[in-house]
mmCIF file of C-alpha atoms in Angstrom:
data_model
loop_
_atom_site.group_PDB
_atom_site.id
_atom_site.type_symbol
_atom_site.label_atom_id
_atom_site.label_comp_id
_atom_site.label_asym_id
_atom_site.label_seq_id
_atom_site.Cartn_x
_atom_site.Cartn_y
_atom_site.Cartn_z
ATOM 1 C CA UNK P 895 239.413 88.508 139.663
ATOM 2 C CA UNK P 896 236.626 86.456 140.721
ATOM 3 C CA UNK P 897 233.457 88.597 141.680
ATOM 4 C CA UNK P 898 232.065 88.193 145.139
ATOM 5 C CA UNK P 899 230.168 84.980 144.363
ATOM 6 C CA UNK P 900 233.298 83.035 143.101
ATOM 7 C CA UNK P 901 232.191 83.385 139.699
ATOM 8 C CA UNK P 902 235.075 83.200 137.144
ATOM 9 C CA UNK P 903 235.145 85.245 134.235
ATOM 10 C CA UNK P 904 236.280 82.922 131.124
ATOM 11 C CA UNK P 905 237.471 83.387 127.452
ATOM 12 C CA UNK P 906 236.378 81.078 125.127
ATOM 13 C CA UNK P 907 237.905 81.628 121.545
ATOM 14 C CA UNK P 908 236.232 80.065 118.909
ATOM 15 C CA UNK P 909 233.141 79.982 121.174
ATOM 16 C CA UNK P 910 230.683 80.195 118.114
ATOM 17 C CA UNK P 911 232.027 76.855 116.738
ATOM 18 C CA UNK P 912 230.953 73.313 117.236
ATOM 19 C CA UNK P 913 232.879 72.343 120.113
ATOM 20 C CA UNK P 914 233.253 75.941 121.569
ATOM 21 C CA UNK P 915 229.335 76.447 121.749
ATOM 22 C CA UNK P 916 229.088 73.320 123.589
ATOM 23 C CA UNK P 917 231.738 74.581 126.166
ATOM 24 C CA UNK P 918 230.277 78.134 126.560
ATOM 25 C CA UNK P 919 227.028 76.258 127.533
ATOM 26 C CA UNK P 920 228.513 74.195 130.242
ATOM 27 C CA UNK P 921 230.843 76.841 131.509
ATOM 28 C CA UNK P 922 227.317 79.112 131.800
ATOM 29 C CA UNK P 923 225.465 76.163 133.548
ATOM 30 C CA UNK P 924 228.546 75.607 135.890
ATOM 31 C CA UNK P 925 227.720 79.383 137.072
ATOM 32 C CA UNK P 926 230.555 81.285 135.361
ATOM 33 C CA UNK P 927 230.836 84.614 133.221
ATOM 34 C CA UNK P 928 231.524 83.356 129.689
ATOM 35 C CA UNK P 929 233.069 85.746 126.742
ATOM 36 C CA UNK P 930 232.725 83.935 123.659
ATOM 37 C CA UNK P 931 235.066 85.101 120.979
ATOM 38 C CA UNK P 932 234.778 84.153 117.318
ATOM 39 C CA UNK P 933 235.311 85.914 113.952
ATOM 40 C CA UNK P 934 232.703 83.293 112.280
ATOM 41 C CA UNK P 935 234.845 82.110 109.595
ATOM 42 C CA UNK P 936 233.681 78.634 110.575
ATOM 43 C CA UNK P 937 231.515 79.304 113.660
ATOM 44 C CA UNK P 938 227.789 80.285 112.990
ATOM 45 C CA UNK P 939 225.889 82.544 115.275
ATOM 46 C CA UNK P 940 223.031 79.829 115.666
ATOM 47 C CA UNK P 941 225.225 77.433 117.474
ATOM 48 C CA UNK P 942 225.095 80.585 120.388
ATOM 49 C CA UNK P 943 221.963 82.289 119.490
ATOM 50 C CA UNK P 944 220.125 80.655 122.325
ATOM 51 C CA UNK P 945 223.040 81.888 124.899
ATOM 52 C CA UNK P 946 222.804 85.716 123.737
ATOM 53 C CA UNK P 947 220.082 86.815 126.342
ATOM 54 C CA UNK P 948 221.838 84.985 129.138
ATOM 55 C CA UNK P 949 223.032 87.500 131.790
ATOM 56 C CA UNK P 950 226.578 86.137 132.230
ATOM 57 C CA UNK P 951 227.199 85.507 128.262
ATOM 58 C CA UNK P 952 229.008 88.040 126.098
ATOM 59 C CA UNK P 953 229.613 87.734 122.153
ATOM 60 C CA UNK P 954 232.927 89.264 120.941
ATOM 61 C CA UNK P 955 233.643 89.217 116.834
ATOM 62 C CA UNK P 956 237.528 89.202 117.023
ATOM 63 C CA UNK P 957 240.140 87.382 114.984
ATOM 64 C CA UNK P 958 242.699 85.647 117.138
ATOM 65 C CA UNK P 959 245.425 86.586 114.756
ATOM 66 C CA UNK P 960 245.412 89.903 115.971
ATOM 67 C CA UNK P 961 246.090 90.946 119.924
ATOM 68 C CA UNK P 962 243.104 91.049 122.555
ATOM 69 C CA UNK P 963 243.362 93.431 125.543
ATOM 70 C CA UNK P 964 240.599 91.940 127.997
ATOM 71 C CA UNK P 965 240.431 90.866 131.707
ATOM 72 C CA UNK P 966 240.136 87.357 132.538
ATOM 73 C CA UNK P 967 240.577 84.311 134.849
ATOM 74 C CA UNK P 968 240.977 81.635 132.270
ATOM 75 C CA UNK P 969 241.300 81.015 128.543
ATOM 76 C CA UNK P 970 240.024 78.255 126.456
ATOM 77 C CA UNK P 971 241.855 78.552 123.077
ATOM 78 C CA UNK P 972 239.721 76.595 120.385
ATOM 79 C CA UNK P 973 239.903 79.117 117.509
ATOM 80 C CA UNK P 974 241.041 77.172 114.416
ATOM 81 C CA UNK P 975 239.073 75.613 111.328
ATOM 82 C CA UNK P 976 239.351 72.016 112.233
ATOM 83 C CA UNK P 977 237.987 70.092 109.073
ATOM 84 C CA UNK P 978 239.800 69.572 105.833
ATOM 85 C CA UNK P 979 237.408 71.453 103.894
ATOM 86 C CA UNK P 980 237.643 74.521 105.800
ATOM 87 C CA UNK P 981 241.114 74.590 106.844
ATOM 88 C CA UNK P 982 242.581 73.994 103.274
ATOM 89 C CA UNK P 983 240.170 76.832 101.921
ATOM 90 C CA UNK P 984 242.794 79.115 103.231
ATOM 91 C CA UNK P 985 245.978 77.283 104.229
ATOM 92 C CA UNK P 986 248.047 80.348 105.067
ATOM 93 C CA UNK P 987 245.303 81.895 107.433
ATOM 94 C CA UNK P 988 244.769 78.312 108.945
ATOM 95 C CA UNK P 989 248.613 78.233 109.867
ATOM 96 C CA UNK P 990 248.353 82.006 111.068
ATOM 97 C CA UNK P 991 245.470 81.373 113.157
ATOM 98 C CA UNK P 992 247.129 78.315 114.823
ATOM 99 C CA UNK P 993 250.607 80.223 115.305
ATOM 100 C CA UNK P 994 249.544 83.821 115.657
ATOM 101 C CA UNK P 995 246.411 82.736 117.436
ATOM 102 C CA UNK P 996 248.370 80.908 120.123
ATOM 103 C CA UNK P 997 251.114 83.677 120.608
ATOM 104 C CA UNK P 998 248.492 86.474 121.079
ATOM 105 C CA UNK P 999 246.251 84.073 123.645
ATOM 106 C CA UNK P 1000 249.470 83.070 125.390
ATOM 107 C CA UNK P 1001 250.643 86.955 125.762
ATOM 108 C CA UNK P 1002 247.066 87.491 127.417
ATOM 109 C CA UNK P 1003 247.574 84.648 129.798
ATOM 110 C CA UNK P 1004 250.984 85.827 130.552
ATOM 111 C CA UNK P 1005 250.104 89.332 131.119
ATOM 112 C CA UNK P 1006 247.022 88.268 133.358
ATOM 113 C CA UNK P 1007 248.732 85.314 135.044
ATOM 114 C CA UNK P 1008 245.802 83.185 133.759
ATOM 115 C CA UNK P 1009 245.304 79.396 133.406
ATOM 116 C CA UNK P 1010 245.181 78.511 129.490
ATOM 117 C CA UNK P 1011 243.777 75.525 127.484
ATOM 118 C CA UNK P 1012 244.954 74.622 124.028
ATOM 119 C CA UNK P 1013 242.773 72.879 121.880
ATOM 120 C CA UNK P 1014 245.427 70.522 119.930
ATOM 121 C CA UNK P 1015 244.223 67.749 117.905
ATOM 122 C CA UNK P 1016 244.815 63.927 116.925
ATOM 123 C CA UNK P 1017 246.444 65.267 113.667
ATOM 124 C CA UNK P 1018 249.393 65.866 115.485
ATOM 125 C CA UNK P 1019 250.228 62.384 114.914
ATOM 126 C CA UNK P 1020 249.733 62.362 111.376
ATOM 127 C CA UNK P 1021 249.390 59.153 109.652
ATOM 128 C CA UNK P 1022 250.500 57.013 112.597
ATOM 129 C CA UNK P 1023 252.700 54.316 112.814
ATOM 130 C CA UNK P 1024 252.133 53.450 116.317
ATOM 131 C CA UNK P 1025 248.332 52.181 117.098
ATOM 132 C CA UNK P 1026 246.707 53.262 119.298
ATOM 133 C CA UNK P 1027 248.525 56.710 119.519
ATOM 134 C CA UNK P 1028 250.038 57.452 123.149
ATOM 135 C CA UNK P 1029 250.992 61.027 124.111
ATOM 136 C CA UNK P 1030 254.503 60.074 123.956
ATOM 137 C CA UNK P 1031 254.252 59.180 120.071
ATOM 138 C CA UNK P 1032 255.856 61.890 118.238
ATOM 139 C CA UNK P 1033 253.900 61.309 115.198
ATOM 140 C CA UNK P 1034 254.473 60.764 111.239
ATOM 141 C CA UNK P 1035 253.486 64.092 109.786
ATOM 142 C CA UNK P 1036 254.070 65.420 106.269
ATOM 143 C CA UNK P 1037 255.332 68.766 106.669
ATOM 144 C CA UNK P 1038 254.615 70.070 103.067
ATOM 145 C CA UNK P 1039 251.308 68.343 102.280
ATOM 146 C CA UNK P 1040 247.668 69.668 101.952
ATOM 147 C CA UNK P 1041 247.027 69.012 105.397
ATOM 148 C CA UNK P 1042 250.142 70.420 107.004
ATOM 149 C CA UNK P 1043 248.784 73.794 107.664
ATOM 150 C CA UNK P 1044 246.406 72.334 110.067
ATOM 151 C CA UNK P 1045 248.803 69.371 111.390
ATOM 152 C CA UNK P 1046 251.789 71.480 111.653
ATOM 153 C CA UNK P 1047 250.097 74.676 112.871
ATOM 154 C CA UNK P 1048 248.813 72.859 115.806
ATOM 155 C CA UNK P 1049 252.188 71.202 116.563
ATOM 156 C CA UNK P 1050 253.854 74.589 116.362
ATOM 157 C CA UNK P 1051 251.301 76.008 118.963
ATOM 158 C CA UNK P 1052 252.031 72.903 121.154
ATOM 159 C CA UNK P 1053 255.538 74.014 121.063
ATOM 160 C CA UNK P 1054 254.850 77.597 122.068
ATOM 161 C CA UNK P 1055 252.515 76.487 124.718
ATOM 162 C CA UNK P 1056 255.286 74.583 126.356
ATOM 163 C CA UNK P 1057 257.931 77.106 125.789
ATOM 164 C CA UNK P 1058 255.701 79.649 127.435
ATOM 165 C CA UNK P 1059 255.400 77.146 130.161
ATOM 166 C CA UNK P 1060 259.172 76.538 130.532
ATOM 167 C CA UNK P 1061 260.306 80.106 130.049
ATOM 168 C CA UNK P 1062 257.698 81.897 132.092
ATOM 169 C CA UNK P 1063 256.033 79.535 134.062
ATOM 170 C CA UNK P 1064 252.704 79.839 132.516
ATOM 171 C CA UNK P 1065 249.816 77.415 133.933
ATOM 172 C CA UNK P 1066 248.992 75.478 130.467
ATOM 173 C CA UNK P 1067 246.743 72.570 129.968
ATOM 174 C CA UNK P 1068 247.029 70.933 126.349
ATOM 175 C CA UNK P 1069 244.523 68.276 125.311
ATOM 176 C CA UNK P 1070 245.037 66.374 121.822
ATOM 177 C CA UNK P 1071 241.322 66.217 120.587
ATOM 178 C CA UNK P 1072 240.496 63.024 118.571
ATOM 179 C CA UNK P 1073 237.376 62.781 116.192
ATOM 180 C CA UNK P 1074 234.289 64.431 117.949
ATOM 181 C CA UNK P 1075 230.533 64.582 116.810
ATOM 182 C CA UNK P 1076 227.335 65.585 117.806
ATOM 183 C CA UNK P 1077 224.889 68.546 117.569
ATOM 184 C CA UNK P 1078 225.898 71.701 115.877
ATOM 185 C CA UNK P 1079 228.647 69.885 113.666
ATOM 186 C CA UNK P 1080 228.719 72.412 110.545
ATOM 187 C CA UNK P 1081 226.764 70.567 107.672
ATOM 188 C CA UNK P 1082 229.274 70.928 104.994
ATOM 189 C CA UNK P 1083 232.544 70.500 107.173
ATOM 190 C CA UNK P 1084 233.331 67.250 105.047
ATOM 191 C CA UNK P 1085 233.707 65.120 108.420
ATOM 192 C CA UNK P 1086 232.830 61.718 107.922
ATOM 193 C CA UNK P 1087 229.877 61.591 110.279
ATOM 194 C CA UNK P 1088 228.418 64.971 108.850
ATOM 195 C CA UNK P 1089 229.002 63.873 105.656
ATOM 196 C CA UNK P 1090 227.145 60.452 106.066
ATOM 197 C CA UNK P 1091 224.265 61.831 107.838
ATOM 198 C CA UNK P 1092 223.788 64.273 105.274
ATOM 199 C CA UNK P 1093 224.030 61.896 102.155
ATOM 200 C CA UNK P 1094 221.691 59.729 104.030
ATOM 201 C CA UNK P 1095 219.070 61.911 104.796
ATOM 202 C CA UNK P 1096 218.819 63.266 101.363
ATOM 203 C CA UNK P 1097 219.075 59.995 99.991
ATOM 204 C CA UNK P 1098 222.199 60.911 98.109
ATOM 205 C CA UNK P 1099 224.955 58.204 97.638
ATOM 206 C CA UNK P 1100 227.185 57.765 100.697
ATOM 207 C CA UNK P 1101 230.835 58.434 99.854
ATOM 208 C CA UNK P 1102 233.522 56.048 100.964
ATOM 209 C CA UNK P 1103 237.232 56.684 100.474
ATOM 210 C CA UNK P 1104 239.623 54.003 99.698
ATOM 211 C CA UNK P 1105 238.099 50.410 100.325
ATOM 212 C CA UNK P 1106 236.183 51.937 103.688
ATOM 213 C CA UNK P 1107 238.340 49.634 105.849
ATOM 214 C CA UNK P 1108 240.261 52.475 107.440
ATOM 215 C CA UNK P 1109 239.199 53.202 111.018
ATOM 216 C CA UNK P 1110 238.283 56.187 113.204
ATOM 217 C CA UNK P 1111 237.329 56.500 116.731
ATOM 218 C CA UNK P 1112 234.094 59.058 117.500
ATOM 219 C CA UNK P 1113 233.908 60.823 120.835
ATOM 220 C CA UNK P 1114 230.281 62.348 121.606
ATOM 221 C CA UNK P 1115 230.571 66.173 122.444
ATOM 222 C CA UNK P 1116 229.248 65.978 125.713
ATOM 223 C CA UNK P 1117 231.970 63.621 126.870
ATOM 224 C CA UNK P 1118 234.497 65.529 125.196
ATOM 225 C CA UNK P 1119 233.565 68.973 127.178
ATOM 226 C CA UNK P 1120 233.571 67.137 130.477
ATOM 227 C CA UNK P 1121 237.002 65.709 129.692
ATOM 228 C CA UNK P 1122 238.259 69.439 128.703
ATOM 229 C CA UNK P 1123 236.928 70.967 132.131
ATOM 230 C CA UNK P 1124 238.404 67.945 133.979
ATOM 231 C CA UNK P 1125 241.643 68.677 132.429
ATOM 232 C CA UNK P 1126 241.414 72.533 133.156
ATOM 233 C CA UNK P 1127 240.515 71.792 136.730
ATOM 234 C CA UNK P 1128 243.523 69.277 137.235
ATOM 235 C CA UNK P 1129 246.441 70.340 139.531
ATOM 236 C CA UNK P 1130 248.811 73.251 138.240
ATOM 237 C CA UNK P 1131 251.844 70.861 137.707
ATOM 238 C CA UNK P 1132 249.807 68.677 135.374
ATOM 239 C CA UNK P 1133 250.197 70.241 131.799
ATOM 240 C CA UNK P 1134 249.463 67.332 129.394
ATOM 241 C CA UNK P 1135 249.188 67.018 126.511
ATOM 242 C CA UNK P 1136 246.425 64.499 127.113
ATOM 243 C CA UNK P 1137 244.436 62.588 124.580
ATOM 244 C CA UNK P 1138 240.748 62.808 124.526
ATOM 245 C CA UNK P 1139 238.761 60.742 122.517
ATOM 246 C CA UNK P 1140 236.759 57.522 122.471
ATOM 247 C CA UNK P 1141 239.149 54.317 122.193
ATOM 248 C CA UNK P 1142 236.481 52.345 120.559
ATOM 249 C CA UNK P 1143 237.240 51.863 116.749
ATOM 250 C CA UNK P 1144 234.801 51.470 113.702
ATOM 251 C CA UNK P 1145 235.585 51.137 110.324
ATOM 252 C CA UNK P 1146 234.080 53.652 107.601
ATOM 253 C CA UNK P 1147 231.826 50.881 106.408
ATOM 254 C CA UNK P 1148 230.427 50.174 109.554
ATOM 255 C CA UNK P 1149 229.742 53.744 110.330
ATOM 256 C CA UNK P 1150 228.044 53.982 106.827
ATOM 257 C CA UNK P 1151 225.761 51.023 107.554
ATOM 258 C CA UNK P 1152 224.861 52.225 111.291
ATOM 259 C CA UNK P 1153 223.826 55.648 109.888
ATOM 260 C CA UNK P 1154 221.703 54.221 106.904
ATOM 261 C CA UNK P 1155 220.136 51.820 109.419
ATOM 262 C CA UNK P 1156 219.244 54.800 112.040
ATOM 263 C CA UNK P 1157 217.960 57.126 109.285
ATOM 264 C CA UNK P 1158 216.242 54.507 107.410
ATOM 265 C CA UNK P 1159 217.863 55.741 104.096
ATOM 266 C CA UNK P 1160 217.891 54.188 100.915
ATOM 267 C CA UNK P 1161 221.255 55.789 99.721
ATOM 268 C CA UNK P 1162 223.860 53.321 98.055
ATOM 269 C CA UNK P 1163 227.587 53.321 98.956
ATOM 270 C CA UNK P 1164 230.042 54.977 96.527
ATOM 271 C CA UNK P 1165 233.765 54.271 96.717
ATOM 272 C CA UNK P 1166 236.373 56.799 95.931
ATOM 273 C CA UNK P 1167 240.033 57.303 96.176
ATOM 274 C CA UNK P 1168 241.659 57.967 99.335
ATOM 275 C CA UNK P 1169 242.680 61.791 99.829
ATOM 276 C CA UNK P 1170 246.338 62.457 100.127
ATOM 277 C CA UNK P 1171 248.033 61.714 103.724
ATOM 278 C CA UNK P 1172 244.336 60.671 104.842
ATOM 279 C CA UNK P 1173 245.455 58.223 107.881
ATOM 280 C CA UNK P 1174 244.350 54.608 107.826
ATOM 281 C CA UNK P 1175 243.950 54.182 111.553
ATOM 282 C CA UNK P 1176 243.557 56.781 114.004
ATOM 283 C CA UNK P 1177 242.646 55.792 117.566
ATOM 284 C CA UNK P 1178 243.563 57.327 121.228
ATOM 285 C CA UNK P 1179 245.370 55.805 123.974
ATOM 286 C CA UNK P 1180 243.281 57.527 126.897
ATOM 287 C CA UNK P 1181 245.434 55.551 129.652
ATOM 288 C CA UNK P 1182 246.571 59.091 131.095
ATOM 289 C CA UNK P 1183 243.201 60.743 130.834
ATOM 290 C CA UNK P 1184 241.640 57.860 132.443
ATOM 291 C CA UNK P 1185 244.216 57.366 135.084
ATOM 292 C CA UNK P 1186 244.893 61.162 135.730
ATOM 293 C CA UNK P 1187 241.648 62.902 135.050
ATOM 294 C CA UNK P 1188 239.437 59.811 136.066
ATOM 295 C CA UNK P 1189 237.836 60.498 132.402
ATOM 296 C CA UNK P 1190 236.642 58.306 129.560
ATOM 297 C CA UNK P 1191 233.789 58.749 126.851
ATOM 298 C CA UNK P 1192 230.496 56.898 127.972
ATOM 299 C CA UNK P 1193 228.180 57.984 125.392
ATOM 300 C CA UNK P 1194 227.430 54.575 123.067
ATOM 301 C CA UNK P 1195 228.280 55.665 119.241
ATOM 302 C CA UNK P 1196 224.290 54.791 118.524
ATOM 303 C CA UNK P 1197 222.913 56.979 120.947
ATOM 304 C CA UNK P 1198 225.228 59.845 120.015
ATOM 305 C CA UNK P 1199 224.288 59.371 116.480
ATOM 306 C CA UNK P 1200 220.755 59.555 117.175
ATOM 307 C CA UNK P 1201 220.963 62.842 118.724
ATOM 308 C CA UNK P 1202 223.333 64.109 115.816
ATOM 309 C CA UNK P 1203 220.902 63.016 113.253
ATOM 310 C CA UNK P 1204 217.873 64.395 114.937
ATOM 311 C CA UNK P 1205 219.903 67.774 114.938
ATOM 312 C CA UNK P 1206 220.543 67.471 111.080
ATOM 313 C CA UNK P 1207 216.828 66.606 110.472
ATOM 314 C CA UNK P 1208 215.593 69.640 112.169
ATOM 315 C CA UNK P 1209 218.184 71.882 110.110
ATOM 316 C CA UNK P 1210 217.174 70.407 107.099
ATOM 317 C CA UNK P 1211 213.243 70.969 107.904
ATOM 318 C CA UNK P 1212 214.066 74.577 108.741
ATOM 319 C CA UNK P 1213 215.756 75.034 105.316
#
């Protein structure tokens, strides 16, 4: 369905979200025709407002839990609340978005014979007993806990993708996305980077859970989008799943101290109990991405944090 210029028509579900908006922007830069689909439950129009006048950008308000009839060449399925605050607000709808959304987008891809990308998550590994986590690890997930609507919803979506691939020969790409940060993060999404930055900029106490020794790895959004595009452009026989993230680990205390230094904040550190099923460690083994895609994150944490802090400073100033 490419036009005479070779321009692809690409659907991005969840395109008004944090990662989705950066992906839409990059696809437009690469010369494609982009349809951004979002119901704006967690995505915000501000993320894509600067794209609305672009001649090859189209915004569609739609919920992926309902079927969609449209003609496109490729599909990037990113639609789903991705932070605990948002996905636990309506856990039943979260599961529906992951499962029904996957079924609807896979059905669309099957009809169109289109390549389709699934934004899966490191949450499929649960509270891992293997560290770092390779793609071959099946995970340690609580199926009935408060986080299971997201964890199990994404695991079921992966099942559907691979069943469509095996049963119908559908051309799929699956990425397991680890902690990602950068401009356009939702200021109230409950994620550690946005939490710490907003608390620091307001000189409020910085909330650490547990003793602060638990670790996370942080990938800057530009690096992640590059990985997504490289996976989507990989040969047809390579389906994934592929871990996309930064294998560099940081404790929560180290992250808080870095943000305090970069913001010049006087915020004190406050310890609170660890949430239910919150993993102690989360770090990707990116050997597959490195060896197969030639991809690895390259943005140093401090550089990415400076850009993210500047975004939140501008957001607070505008408010």
